[in-house]
CSV table of C-alpha atoms in Angstrom, one decimal:
chain,number,residue,atom,x,y,z
N,1,MET,CA,-139.3,34.0,149.5
N,2,SER,CA,-136.0,32.9,148.8
N,3,ALA,CA,-135.9,29.6,146.6
N,4,THR,CA,-134.9,26.3,148.3
N,5,ARG,CA,-130.9,26.2,148.7
N,6,LEU,CA,-130.1,22.5,147.4
N,7,LEU,CA,-126.2,20.9,148.0
N,8,VAL,CA,-126.9,17.5,145.8
N,9,VAL,CA,-123.7,15.6,145.5
N,10,ASP,CA,-122.3,12.3,143.4
N,11,ASP,CA,-119.6,10.8,141.5
N,12,GLU,CA,-121.7,9.6,138.6
N,13,GLN,CA,-121.8,13.0,136.6
N,14,ASP,CA,-124.6,11.8,133.9
N,15,LEU,CA,-126.3,11.3,137.3
N,16,LEU,CA,-125.5,14.7,138.9
N,17,GLU,CA,-126.5,16.6,136.1
N,18,LEU,CA,-129.4,15.2,135.2
N,19,LEU,CA,-130.6,15.6,138.9
N,20,GLU,CA,-129.5,19.1,138.7
N,21,ARG,CA,-131.5,20.4,135.8
N,22,ARG,CA,-134.6,18.4,136.3
N,23,LEU,CA,-134.4,20.6,140.6
N,24,LYS,CA,-133.2,23.6,138.6
N,25,ARG,CA,-136.4,23.1,136.5
N,26,LYS,CA,-138.6,22.8,139.7
N,27,GLY,CA,-137.4,25.7,140.9
N,28,PHE,CA,-134.4,25.2,143.6
N,29,ASP,CA,-131.5,26.9,143.4
N,30,VAL,CA,-128.8,23.6,143.1
N,31,ASP,CA,-124.9,23.1,143.4
N,32,SER,CA,-123.5,19.9,142.7
N,33,ALA,CA,-119.8,18.3,143.0
N,34,GLY,CA,-119.0,14.8,142.3
N,35,THR,CA,-116.6,14.2,145.9
N,36,ALA,CA,-117.5,14.8,149.8
N,37,GLU,CA,-113.7,17.5,148.9
N,38,ASP,CA,-115.3,19.4,146.7
N,39,ALA,CA,-118.5,19.9,148.3
N,40,LEU,CA,-117.2,21.1,151.8
N,41,GLU,CA,-115.5,23.8,149.9
N,42,LEU,CA,-118.9,25.2,149.0
N,43,VAL,CA,-120.2,24.3,152.3
N,44,LYS,CA,-118.2,26.5,153.4
N,45,LYS,CA,-119.0,29.0,150.9
N,46,ASN,CA,-122.2,29.2,150.6
N,47,GLU,CA,-126.0,28.3,152.4
N,48,TYR,CA,-128.3,25.6,152.0
N,49,ASP,CA,-130.9,24.4,153.1
N,50,ILE,CA,-131.0,20.6,152.1
N,51,GLY,CA,-128.2,18.4,151.0
N,52,VAL,CA,-128.2,15.2,149.2
N,53,TYR,CA,-125.4,13.1,149.4
N,54,ASP,CA,-124.9,9.9,147.4
N,55,ILE,CA,-123.7,7.1,150.3
N,56,ARG,CA,-120.7,6.1,149.0
N,57,LEU,CA,-118.6,8.4,147.7
N,58,PRO,CA,-114.5,8.6,146.4
N,59,GLY,CA,-112.2,9.3,149.1
N,60,MET,CA,-115.0,10.4,151.5
N,61,ASP,CA,-118.0,8.5,152.2
N,62,GLY,CA,-121.9,10.6,152.3
N,63,ILE,CA,-121.9,10.1,156.7
N,64,GLU,CA,-118.3,11.5,156.9
N,65,LEU,CA,-119.1,13.9,155.1
N,66,LEU,CA,-122.6,14.5,156.9
N,67,LYS,CA,-121.1,14.9,160.0
N,68,GLU,CA,-118.5,17.6,158.6
N,69,THR,CA,-121.7,19.6,157.0
N,70,LYS,CA,-123.8,19.4,160.1
N,71,LYS,CA,-120.2,21.0,161.9
N,72,ILE,CA,-120.6,23.9,159.5
N,73,GLN,CA,-124.5,23.9,159.2
N,74,PRO,CA,-126.3,22.5,162.1
N,75,ASP,CA,-129.5,23.4,160.4
N,76,ILE,CA,-129.1,21.5,157.5
N,77,GLU,CA,-131.9,18.6,156.2
N,78,VAL,CA,-129.0,15.7,154.6
N,79,LEU,CA,-130.7,13.1,152.5
N,80,ILE,CA,-128.7,9.7,151.8
N,81,LEU,CA,-128.9,8.1,148.2
N,82,THR,CA,-128.3,4.4,149.2
N,83,GLY,CA,-128.3,1.1,147.3
N,84,HIS,CA,-130.1,-2.0,148.4
N,85,GLY,CA,-127.0,-3.6,150.2
N,86,THR,CA,-126.3,-0.5,152.1
N,87,ILE,CA,-129.6,0.5,154.1
N,88,ASP,CA,-127.9,-0.8,156.9
N,89,THR,CA,-125.3,2.2,156.6
N,90,ALA,CA,-127.8,4.7,155.6
N,91,ILE,CA,-129.6,3.3,158.9
N,92,GLU,CA,-126.8,4.6,160.5
N,93,ALA,CA,-126.1,8.3,158.8
N,94,MET,CA,-130.2,8.9,160.2
N,95,LYS,CA,-128.8,7.9,163.6
N,96,VAL,CA,-126.1,11.0,162.7
N,97,GLY,CA,-128.1,13.4,161.6
N,98,ALA,CA,-129.8,12.9,158.4
N,99,PHE,CA,-133.6,13.6,157.9
N,100,ASP,CA,-134.4,10.5,155.7
N,101,TYR,CA,-132.8,7.8,152.8
N,102,ILE,CA,-133.8,7.0,149.4
N,103,THR,CA,-133.2,4.0,147.8
N,104,LYS,CA,-131.3,3.5,144.7
N,105,PRO,CA,-132.5,3.3,141.6
N,106,TYR,CA,-135.5,5.5,142.9
N,107,ASN,CA,-138.2,7.9,141.3
N,108,LEU,CA,-136.9,11.6,140.7
N,109,SER,CA,-140.8,12.4,142.0
N,110,GLU,CA,-140.1,10.3,145.2
N,111,LEU,CA,-136.8,12.1,145.5
N,112,GLU,CA,-138.4,15.8,145.2
N,113,LEU,CA,-141.1,15.2,147.0
N,114,THR,CA,-138.5,13.9,150.7
N,115,ILE,CA,-136.5,17.0,149.4
N,116,GLY,CA,-140.3,18.8,149.6
N,117,LYS,CA,-140.8,17.0,153.1
N,118,ALA,CA,-136.7,18.4,154.4
N,119,SER,CA,-137.5,21.2,153.5
N,120,GLU,CA,-141.0,21.8,155.5
N,121,ASN,CA,-139.6,20.3,158.0
N,122,LYS,CA,-136.3,22.7,158.4
N,123,VAL,CA,-139.1,25.7,158.3
N,124,LEU,CA,-141.2,24.4,161.4
N,125,LYS,CA,-138.3,23.4,162.7
N,126,GLU,CA,-136.8,27.2,163.2
N,127,LYS,CA,-140.3,28.2,163.8
N,128,ASN,CA,-141.1,25.9,166.7
N,129,ASP,CA,-137.2,27.8,168.1
N,130,SER,CA,-139.2,31.1,167.2
N,131,MET,CA,-141.8,30.7,168.9
N,132,LYS,CA,-140.6,28.9,172.2
N,133,LYS,CA,-139.1,32.4,172.2
N,134,ILE,CA,-142.0,34.1,171.3
N,135,ILE,CA,-143.6,32.8,174.3
N,136,ALA,CA,-141.5,33.1,176.6
N,137,GLN,CA,-140.9,36.7,175.4
N,138,HIS,CA,-144.6,36.9,175.9
N,139,ASN,CA,-145.0,35.9,179.5
N,140,GLU,CA,-142.5,38.7,180.5
N,141,PHE,CA,-145.0,41.8,178.9
N,142,ASN,CA,-146.9,44.1,181.6
N,143,ILE,CA,-147.3,47.3,181.3
N,144,ILE,CA,-148.2,49.2,184.8
N,145,GLY,CA,-149.3,52.3,184.6
N,146,ASP,CA,-152.7,55.0,185.1
N,147,SER,CA,-151.2,58.3,184.4
N,148,ALA,CA,-151.6,61.0,182.3
N,149,ASN,CA,-148.5,61.9,181.2
N,150,PHE,CA,-148.1,57.6,180.8
N,151,LYS,CA,-150.9,56.8,179.0
N,152,GLU,CA,-150.1,59.4,176.8
N,153,VAL,CA,-146.7,57.7,175.6
N,154,LEU,CA,-149.4,53.9,175.7
N,155,GLU,CA,-152.5,55.6,173.6
N,156,MET,CA,-149.0,56.8,170.4
N,157,THR,CA,-147.6,53.2,170.8
N,158,ARG,CA,-150.8,51.8,169.8
N,159,ARG,CA,-150.6,54.0,166.9
N,160,ILE,CA,-147.4,53.6,165.9
N,161,ALA,CA,-147.4,49.9,166.4
N,162,ASP,CA,-148.0,48.3,163.3
N,163,SER,CA,-145.6,50.8,161.4
N,164,ASP,CA,-142.3,49.6,159.8
N,165,VAL,CA,-140.9,52.9,160.5
N,166,PRO,CA,-138.2,52.8,162.8
N,167,VAL,CA,-138.8,53.7,166.4
N,168,LEU,CA,-135.9,55.8,168.9
N,169,ILE,CA,-137.7,55.5,173.0
N,170,GLU,CA,-135.8,57.6,175.5
N,171,GLY,CA,-136.1,57.4,179.0
N,172,GLU,CA,-133.7,57.1,181.9
N,173,SER,CA,-132.3,53.8,182.6
N,174,GLY,CA,-135.2,51.8,184.7
N,175,THR,CA,-137.8,53.1,183.4
N,176,GLY,CA,-139.0,50.4,180.9
N,177,LYS,CA,-137.6,50.7,177.5
N,178,GLU,CA,-137.5,47.1,175.8
N,179,LEU,CA,-141.4,46.7,177.6
N,180,PHE,CA,-142.8,49.1,175.2
N,181,ALA,CA,-140.2,48.0,172.5
N,182,LYS,CA,-142.2,44.6,173.3
N,183,ALA,CA,-145.8,46.4,173.1
N,184,LEU,CA,-145.3,48.0,169.3
N,185,HIS,CA,-144.0,44.3,168.5
N,186,TYR,CA,-147.2,42.3,169.9
N,187,TRP,CA,-149.4,44.7,169.1
N,188,SER,CA,-149.1,44.7,165.3
N,189,SER,CA,-149.4,42.0,162.3
N,190,ARG,CA,-145.8,40.7,163.8
N,191,ALA,CA,-146.8,39.4,167.1
N,192,ASP,CA,-145.8,36.1,165.8
N,193,GLU,CA,-142.2,36.6,164.4
N,194,PRO,CA,-139.6,36.9,166.6
N,195,PHE,CA,-138.6,39.8,169.0
N,196,VAL,CA,-135.3,39.9,169.6
N,197,PRO,CA,-133.4,41.8,171.6
N,198,VAL,CA,-129.5,43.2,171.6
N,199,ASN,CA,-127.8,45.7,174.2
N,200,SER,CA,-125.6,47.7,172.8
N,201,GLY,CA,-123.4,48.5,175.7
N,202,ALA,CA,-123.1,44.5,176.7
N,203,LEU,CA,-120.1,43.1,173.9
N,204,PRO,CA,-116.7,44.6,173.6
N,205,GLU,CA,-117.2,45.9,169.3
N,206,HIS,CA,-115.5,42.4,167.6
N,207,LEU,CA,-118.2,41.2,169.7
N,208,LEU,CA,-120.6,42.7,169.0
N,209,GLU,CA,-121.0,42.9,165.3
N,210,SER,CA,-120.6,38.9,165.5
N,211,GLU,CA,-123.6,39.1,167.5
N,212,LEU,CA,-125.8,41.3,165.5
N,213,PHE,CA,-124.5,40.0,161.6
N,214,GLY,CA,-123.3,36.9,162.6
N,215,HIS,CA,-120.1,35.6,161.7
N,216,ALA,CA,-118.8,33.0,159.3
N,217,ARG,CA,-116.3,30.2,159.6
N,218,GLY,CA,-112.4,30.4,160.5
N,219,ALA,CA,-113.7,34.5,160.7
N,220,PHE,CA,-111.7,34.2,164.4
N,221,THR,CA,-110.6,31.6,166.4
N,222,GLY,CA,-112.8,29.5,167.9
N,223,ALA,CA,-115.6,30.4,165.0
N,224,SER,CA,-115.4,26.7,164.1
N,225,GLN,CA,-119.4,26.9,162.1
N,226,ASP,CA,-121.6,29.6,160.5
N,227,LYS,CA,-123.2,31.3,162.7
N,228,LYS,CA,-126.9,33.2,162.0
N,229,GLY,CA,-126.6,36.8,164.0
N,230,LEU,CA,-129.8,38.2,165.6
N,231,VAL,CA,-130.7,40.6,162.8
N,232,GLU,CA,-131.3,37.0,161.2
N,233,ALA,CA,-133.0,35.6,163.7
N,234,ALA,CA,-135.3,38.4,164.1
N,235,LYS,CA,-136.4,38.2,160.7
N,236,ASP,CA,-139.6,39.6,159.2
N,237,GLY,CA,-140.1,40.4,163.9
N,238,THR,CA,-138.1,43.3,165.6
N,239,LEU,CA,-134.5,44.3,165.9
N,240,PHE,CA,-134.6,46.2,169.7
N,241,LEU,CA,-131.3,47.5,170.1
N,242,ASP,CA,-131.0,48.9,173.7
N,243,GLU,CA,-128.9,51.3,174.8
N,244,LEU,CA,-128.2,52.4,171.8
N,245,GLY,CA,-126.0,55.1,172.7
N,246,GLU,CA,-123.4,52.6,173.4
N,247,MET,CA,-123.0,51.0,170.1
N,248,PRO,CA,-118.9,52.2,168.6
N,249,LEU,CA,-119.1,54.1,165.7
N,250,ALA,CA,-117.2,51.2,163.3
N,251,LEU,CA,-120.2,49.5,163.9
N,252,GLN,CA,-122.9,52.2,163.4
N,253,VAL,CA,-121.7,52.6,159.7
N,254,LYS,CA,-123.2,48.9,159.0
N,255,LEU,CA,-125.9,50.0,160.8
N,256,LEU,CA,-127.1,52.2,159.2
N,257,ARG,CA,-126.1,50.1,156.0
N,258,PHE,CA,-128.4,47.2,157.5
N,259,LEU,CA,-131.5,49.8,158.0
N,260,GLU,CA,-130.9,51.5,154.3
N,261,THR,CA,-130.6,48.8,152.9
N,262,GLY,CA,-131.5,44.8,154.2
N,263,GLU,CA,-128.5,44.2,153.3
N,264,PHE,CA,-125.6,42.8,155.2
N,265,ARG,CA,-122.6,40.8,155.2
N,266,ARG,CA,-121.9,38.2,158.2
N,267,VAL,CA,-118.4,38.5,160.0
N,268,GLY,CA,-115.2,37.5,158.1
N,269,ASP,CA,-117.9,36.8,155.1
N,270,VAL,CA,-117.7,38.3,151.1
N,271,ARG,CA,-121.8,37.1,150.5
N,272,GLU,CA,-124.1,39.7,151.2
N,273,ARG,CA,-127.6,38.5,152.7
N,274,HIS,CA,-130.9,41.0,152.9
N,275,VAL,CA,-133.8,40.4,155.7
N,276,THR,CA,-137.0,42.3,156.3
N,277,VAL,CA,-137.2,43.6,159.9
N,278,ARG,CA,-138.8,46.3,162.3
N,279,VAL,CA,-136.0,47.7,164.3
N,280,VAL,CA,-136.6,49.9,167.8
N,281,ALA,CA,-133.7,51.7,170.1
N,282,ALA,CA,-133.3,52.9,173.2
N,283,THR,CA,-131.1,55.1,174.5
N,284,ASN,CA,-130.7,56.5,178.0
N,285,ARG,CA,-128.4,59.5,177.0
N,286,ASP,CA,-129.4,63.1,174.7
N,287,MET,CA,-128.7,61.8,171.7
N,288,GLU,CA,-128.8,65.4,170.0
N,289,LYS,CA,-125.8,66.0,172.0
N,290,GLU,CA,-124.2,62.9,172.0
N,291,VAL,CA,-124.1,63.4,167.9
N,292,ALA,CA,-123.4,67.2,168.5
N,293,GLU,CA,-119.7,65.8,170.4
N,294,GLY,CA,-119.5,63.5,167.2
N,295,ARG,CA,-119.7,60.2,169.3
N,296,PHE,CA,-122.8,59.4,168.0
N,297,ARG,CA,-123.5,59.6,163.6
N,298,GLU,CA,-126.0,62.5,162.5
N,299,ASP,CA,-126.9,60.1,159.6
N,300,LEU,CA,-128.1,56.8,161.9
N,301,TYR,CA,-129.9,59.1,164.6
N,302,TYR,CA,-132.0,61.0,162.2
N,303,ARG,CA,-132.6,57.2,160.3
N,304,LEU,CA,-133.5,55.6,163.5
N,305,ASN,CA,-135.3,58.8,164.9
N,306,VAL,CA,-138.5,58.2,162.7
N,307,VAL,CA,-140.7,58.9,165.5
N,308,LYS,CA,-139.9,59.6,169.3
N,309,LEU,CA,-141.1,57.9,172.3
N,310,THR,CA,-140.1,59.6,175.5
N,311,ILE,CA,-140.8,57.1,178.7
N,312,PRO,CA,-141.6,59.6,181.7
N,313,PRO,CA,-139.5,58.8,184.7
N,314,LEU,CA,-140.8,57.4,188.2
N,315,ARG,CA,-141.0,60.6,189.9
N,316,GLU,CA,-143.2,61.8,187.6
N,317,ARG,CA,-145.8,59.0,187.4
N,318,LYS,CA,-145.9,58.7,191.8
N,319,GLY,CA,-149.6,58.4,191.3
N,320,ASP,CA,-149.5,54.9,189.4
N,321,LEU,CA,-146.8,54.2,192.9
N,322,PRO,CA,-149.2,51.6,194.7
N,323,ALA,CA,-150.3,49.6,191.4
N,324,LEU,CA,-146.8,49.1,190.7
N,325,ILE,CA,-146.0,48.3,194.1
N,326,GLU,CA,-148.8,45.3,194.0
N,327,HIS,CA,-147.6,44.5,191.4
N,328,PHE,CA,-143.8,43.1,192.4
N,329,ILE,CA,-145.4,42.4,195.8
N,330,VAL,CA,-147.2,39.5,194.0
N,331,ARG,CA,-144.0,38.7,191.9
N,332,THR,CA,-142.3,38.1,195.0
N,333,LYS,CA,-141.5,34.9,197.6
N,334,ASP,CA,-144.2,36.3,199.5
N,335,PRO,CA,-147.2,37.8,197.9
N,336,SER,CA,-149.4,37.8,200.8
N,337,LYS,CA,-147.6,40.9,202.6
N,338,GLN,CA,-148.4,44.4,202.5
N,339,LEU,CA,-146.9,48.3,202.9
N,340,SER,CA,-147.1,50.0,205.6
N,341,THR,CA,-148.2,53.0,205.6
N,342,GLU,CA,-144.4,54.6,206.5
N,343,ALA,CA,-142.9,52.7,204.3
N,344,PHE,CA,-144.9,53.8,201.3
N,345,ALA,CA,-145.1,57.2,202.2
N,346,ALA,CA,-141.3,57.3,202.1
N,347,LEU,CA,-141.1,55.3,198.8
N,348,GLU,CA,-143.5,58.5,197.9
N,349,GLN,CA,-141.1,60.9,199.2
N,350,TYR,CA,-138.5,59.0,196.8
N,351,ASP,CA,-137.7,60.4,193.7
N,352,PHE,CA,-136.1,57.7,192.6
N,353,PRO,CA,-133.2,57.9,190.3
N,354,GLY,CA,-133.7,54.2,188.6
N,355,ASN,CA,-137.0,54.4,188.2
N,356,VAL,CA,-139.2,51.1,187.7
N,357,ARG,CA,-136.4,48.5,187.9
N,358,GLU,CA,-135.4,50.8,191.2
N,359,LEU,CA,-138.8,50.3,192.6
N,360,SER,CA,-139.2,46.0,191.8
N,361,HIS,CA,-135.5,45.9,194.0
N,362,LEU,CA,-136.6,48.1,196.9
N,363,ILE,CA,-140.2,45.3,197.2
N,364,GLU,CA,-138.3,42.8,196.8
N,365,ARG,CA,-135.7,43.8,199.5
N,366,GLY,CA,-138.5,44.5,201.4
N,367,VAL,CA,-139.9,41.3,201.0
N,368,LEU,CA,-136.7,39.6,201.7
N,369,LEU,CA,-135.8,41.6,205.0
N,370,SER,CA,-139.2,42.7,206.6
N,371,LYS,CA,-140.4,39.5,210.1
N,372,GLY,CA,-143.8,40.2,209.4
N,373,SER,CA,-146.8,40.4,207.4
N,374,LEU,CA,-145.9,44.4,207.2
N,375,ILE,CA,-143.1,45.7,205.1
N,376,GLU,CA,-141.7,49.0,207.6
N,377,ALA,CA,-139.7,51.8,205.8
N,378,ASP,CA,-136.4,50.6,207.8
N,379,ASN,CA,-137.0,46.8,204.9
N,380,LEU,CA,-135.9,49.0,202.0
N,381,LEU,CA,-132.9,50.0,202.8
N,382,LEU,CA,-133.8,53.0,200.7
N,383,PRO,CA,-130.7,55.8,200.3
N,384,LYS,CA,-130.1,58.6,202.0
N,385,GLN,CA,-132.3,61.1,199.8
N,386,VAL,CA,-129.0,63.7,198.4
N,387,ALA,CA,-129.6,66.7,199.1
N,388,VAL,CA,-129.9,69.0,196.0
N,389,THR,CA,-129.0,72.3,197.8
N,390,ALA,CA,-125.7,73.4,199.5
N,391,ALA,CA,-125.5,76.6,201.2
N,392,SER,CA,-123.6,79.3,199.3
N,393,VAL,CA,-121.9,83.2,199.7
N,394,ASP,CA,-124.4,85.3,200.8
N,395,GLY,CA,-127.0,83.3,202.6
N,396,ALA,CA,-128.5,82.1,199.5
N,397,THR,CA,-128.9,78.6,198.6
N,398,ARG,CA,-126.7,77.0,195.4
N,399,LEU,CA,-128.9,74.9,193.2
N,400,CYS,CA,-126.7,71.4,192.5
N,401,SER,CA,-126.4,70.3,188.8
N,402,LEU,CA,-127.7,67.1,187.6
N,403,GLU,CA,-124.3,65.6,187.9
N,404,GLU,CA,-123.5,66.2,190.9
N,405,VAL,CA,-126.3,64.5,192.4
N,406,GLU,CA,-125.7,61.7,189.5
N,407,LYS,CA,-122.3,61.9,191.0
N,408,VAL,CA,-123.0,61.6,195.3
N,409,HIS,CA,-126.4,58.9,194.1
N,410,ILE,CA,-123.8,56.5,191.9
N,411,GLU,CA,-121.1,56.6,195.2
N,412,ASN,CA,-123.7,56.0,197.6
N,413,ALA,CA,-125.1,52.5,195.6
N,414,LEU,CA,-121.2,51.5,195.3
N,415,LYS,CA,-120.5,51.9,199.0
N,416,GLN,CA,-124.2,49.7,199.9
N,417,MET,CA,-122.5,47.5,197.4
N,418,ASN,CA,-119.4,47.2,199.3
N,419,TRP,CA,-118.1,48.2,194.8
N,420,ASN,CA,-119.4,45.6,193.2
N,421,LYS,CA,-119.5,46.6,190.9
N,422,THR,CA,-121.6,44.1,188.7
N,423,LYS,CA,-124.2,44.4,191.9
N,424,ALA,CA,-124.6,48.3,191.8
N,425,ALA,CA,-124.9,48.6,187.8
N,426,ASP,CA,-128.4,46.6,189.1
N,427,VAL,CA,-129.7,48.7,191.4
N,428,LEU,CA,-128.5,52.3,189.4
N,429,GLY,CA,-130.4,50.1,186.3
N,430,ILE,CA,-127.3,50.8,184.3
N,431,SER,CA,-125.2,48.7,182.3
N,432,VAL,CA,-121.2,47.4,183.9
N,433,ARG,CA,-119.9,49.6,181.5
N,434,ASN,CA,-121.5,52.6,181.8
N,435,LEU,CA,-120.9,52.6,185.4
N,436,TYR,CA,-117.3,52.0,184.7
N,437,ARG,CA,-117.4,55.0,182.4
N,438,LYS,CA,-119.0,57.0,185.3
N,439,ILE,CA,-116.8,56.3,187.8
N,440,ASP,CA,-113.7,57.6,185.8
N,441,GLN,CA,-115.6,60.2,184.1
N,442,TYR,CA,-116.0,61.5,188.3
N,443,GLY,CA,-113.1,59.9,189.6
N,444,LEU,CA,-115.0,58.1,192.3
N,445,LYS,CA,-112.2,55.4,194.1
N,446,GLU,CA,-112.8,52.3,196.2
């Protein structure tokens, strides 16, 4: 564990040097400053756990320094050093964010004890924030399936869950890749640490880098304070890189370096940082094809592809339909409803290009549109089945390519959603960014 980092600010040079020497001997990493202005320059350059500020300083006083520090580093804990005549002011400082105050003259042991409490408080707050996220994520974690090919993937997931090696999860959109990423996390010894998902296709390149690695204050317009990235938020836990194939090439280089060394830099920062995380990535693309065509780095692909899990599409595990349907109905506002025989037969014959996610939407729609206790086939509003054959020359039968099937299905989804691309992408189980790419690829027009 790295040493607690302190910033001590006092205009009495002898006392400042005494404090710095004493605290360093106690194992703290200490920087010092004689003025608030010098202290702020250090706060802009370095990250601190604890600040120890004298309330009386030349120029800007300790309370103003506290306020400015909190703007740059909101998570820092600050102790205020005060004389007897300024206790009321010190109490005011606590109202604006100070952890505690100590009156002069003070015992150095008392100061060390208070620093220790402040450090513990900071760690507990970070742990509490992480646990809130963990509990919320854990409540959403549920894998349903008993078919042979699905159970095989589940068993492999259990075997590799407690390993630290990167895992690449492949599967079509909507198959439940994030659920398997959560399984790798919650079935491992890191279950009490954060599980942090990153959608590689949801943000432009410059924002994605900031989201992933964080940024320094002033790195770009609007960056008014230092911000931790999701890599740091996932410390000792699992970083889940969803839609890996959408990651820009320039960012792939930085991700590769992080995977190899555990080191990274926030955007606009010169400092190297280090965290330990388990990386799990997911994609619906053929990554070997992406590598061959130069859209994805070969070295990064092999670095992530230490172990591969391939999630079967729903059409290849139709035996799981009854359990999945029951699960999705129970989650609706009217859990007493049931599928009619005809509705279930229609779902059995459907190929589910959007997989389990699409089934969830179909059930939700069926419950909403059905008038009685039964969900009828018409209530599901199933897309027309895409014809996979076509008449051709000499009376032979021509099989359509997957691209032709995908084009027709995407066009149907867009028409059904009145060309609302956000809703169509949701039904199709892909990102809006990916949908725009497909529209351009197939030359689709409203």
